Amino acid sequence: MLRIGMLTSGGDCQALNAAMRGVVKGICSKRDDVEIYGFQEGYKGLIYSNFKMLTSRDFSGILTVGGTILGTSRQPFKLMRVPDENGLDKVEAMKHTYHKLNLDCLVVLGGNGTHKSAHMLSQEGLNVITLPKTIDNDLWGTEMTFGFQSAVDIATDTIDRIHTTATSHSRVFIVEVMGHKVGWVTLHAGVAGGADIVLLPEIPYDIDVVVDAINRRKAAGKKFTIIAVAEGAISKQDAKLSKKDLKKKKEKEKYPSVAYELAEKVQRKTDQEVRITVPGHTQRGGSPCPYDRVLSTRLGAAAAEAILDGEFGCMIGVKKNEMVRVPLSEVAGKLKYVDPKAPIIREAELTGISFGV
Ligand code: F6P
């Protein structure tokens, strides 16, 4: 008997179900003595032994379905070693659940925080294999995460829609794009949607350069300017502050998010009306795009192969369009940022996009 535990952890994204389906279909095509334990709401399910027994049939018909059939929750890595309100040792509890159920392995689908905990469990002796889930595309060790392209599609669609209304008005439109501390979604949606200004966390912006780009467009007879700003974007001035001082400044300013801060600055320095659009969690919603369906199916099938080979302690990642097994020790705790010197930045600049520098 092959006993597999599975959980999805952290913020959801498109193609989580498709990836799990890939794993289960891949294994069940080779073995018929498989038991699947689906832990509910991420690591919480493993800690509190809250699971559902699933069969391969539960994974049929979910290729195109958004969200996760297992549910998910955020269990911060830094609190994993802190006992819960009843004094329960969470790490010991997770190990206990794993051994009690006599699991052969644990399949974990998640992003950065999730990978730190997965690595810890692997170091604690559990057979862990992970899949790279996040719209942010910021996981180290893989060129691509599933969820990313779907989010880019949605953010691009938002910019496209802004474009048509923008042609009717002389305004500055700011679209705030998700991505946590990195600018992958903003960069790709910004280029795909033909944004005029793209502001990324990796390239701190100068507000005067942003304003200059807006004014130059106006002087050239362009009615509107569209700014795609990453939720983690930061000004050059703020980038110089210590973490503590930045936190204090943000608390004092009380902007709901970066788009509002930028809007106020632009409003103060230009004579143009400014409008804000924050698509927020719509970027993680709905059906996965075809690219993500293919990617997650391939990643899932490659995870199935690793399980059947008995190779654990790794994440299945993508390298040059091949599915590769990357040790969790290489993945955990590292972020994959946009390289400000990457060709795509230069090419985008050549086509007229300003990065505010
Ligand atoms: O990591 C995915 C992500 O959607 C980020 O882009 C965003 O910053 C964050 O999650 C939002 O988290 P939550 O769903 O907890 O509000």
Short mmCIF file of N, CA and C in Angstrom, two decimals, residues 42 56 62 98 120 143 152 157 160 166 184 214 216 227 249 255 272 307 313 329 333 340 344-345:
data_model
loop_
_atom_site.label_atom_id
_atom_site.label_comp_id
_atom_site.label_asym_id
_atom_site.label_seq_id
_atom_site.Cartn_x
_atom_site.Cartn_y
_atom_site.Cartn_z
N GLY A 42 -4.41 23.34 4.67
CA GLY A 42 -2.96 23.43 4.78
C GLY A 42 -2.38 22.68 5.97
N SER A 56 -9.09 8.45 -6.41
CA SER A 56 -8.73 9.10 -7.68
C SER A 56 -9.96 9.78 -8.30
N ILE A 62 -11.53 18.27 -12.14
CA ILE A 62 -11.09 19.48 -11.43
C ILE A 62 -9.95 20.20 -12.15
N TYR A 98 1.55 12.25 10.75
CA TYR A 98 2.20 11.55 9.63
C TYR A 98 2.48 10.08 10.00
N MET A 120 11.63 22.14 6.77
CA MET A 120 11.77 21.77 8.18
C MET A 120 11.24 20.34 8.43
N GLU A 143 11.93 28.19 -12.83
CA GLU A 143 11.78 29.35 -13.71
C GLU A 143 10.32 29.83 -13.72
N VAL A 152 -1.29 36.87 -14.55
CA VAL A 152 -0.85 37.84 -15.57
C VAL A 152 -2.00 38.10 -16.55
N ASP A 157 -5.86 41.81 -18.48
CA ASP A 157 -7.25 42.11 -18.88
C ASP A 157 -7.71 43.40 -18.19
N ASP A 160 -6.15 46.21 -20.01
CA ASP A 160 -6.83 46.36 -21.32
C ASP A 160 -8.14 47.13 -21.17
N ALA A 166 -9.75 54.76 -20.72
CA ALA A 166 -8.74 55.82 -20.68
C ALA A 166 -8.77 56.67 -21.95
N TRP A 184 7.08 40.37 -10.66
CA TRP A 184 6.90 39.55 -11.88
C TRP A 184 5.54 39.79 -12.56
N ILE A 214 4.73 61.33 -17.32
CA ILE A 214 3.31 61.70 -17.51
C ILE A 214 3.21 63.00 -18.32
N ARG A 216 5.42 64.35 -20.28
CA ARG A 216 5.91 64.20 -21.65
C ARG A 216 4.83 63.59 -22.55
N ILE A 227 -0.42 53.62 -15.41
CA ILE A 227 0.71 53.17 -14.57
C ILE A 227 0.33 51.80 -13.99
N LYS A 249 6.83 55.17 9.10
CA LYS A 249 6.34 56.13 8.10
C LYS A 249 4.99 55.66 7.53
N TYR A 255 -1.89 55.11 4.10
CA TYR A 255 -2.46 54.84 2.78
C TYR A 255 -2.98 53.41 2.77
N GLN A 272 -3.32 66.69 -13.58
CA GLN A 272 -4.22 65.67 -14.16
C GLN A 272 -5.03 64.95 -13.09
N ILE A 307 7.77 10.32 -6.55
CA ILE A 307 7.22 9.49 -5.46
C ILE A 307 7.43 8.00 -5.79
N GLY A 313 12.33 15.07 -0.37
CA GLY A 313 13.17 16.20 0.07
C GLY A 313 13.42 17.17 -1.07
N SER A 329 16.50 22.22 0.42
CA SER A 329 17.50 23.07 1.08
C SER A 329 17.91 24.23 0.17
N GLY A 333 13.54 29.63 1.89
CA GLY A 333 14.08 30.88 2.44
C GLY A 333 14.68 31.82 1.42
N PRO A 340 16.82 43.74 -12.27
CA PRO A 340 16.67 45.04 -12.96
C PRO A 340 17.51 45.12 -14.23
N ILE A 344 14.52 41.78 -20.52
CA ILE A 344 13.12 42.22 -20.66
C ILE A 344 12.93 43.67 -20.20
N ILE A 345 13.71 44.08 -19.21
CA ILE A 345 13.60 45.47 -18.72
C ILE A 345 14.11 46.42 -19.81
#
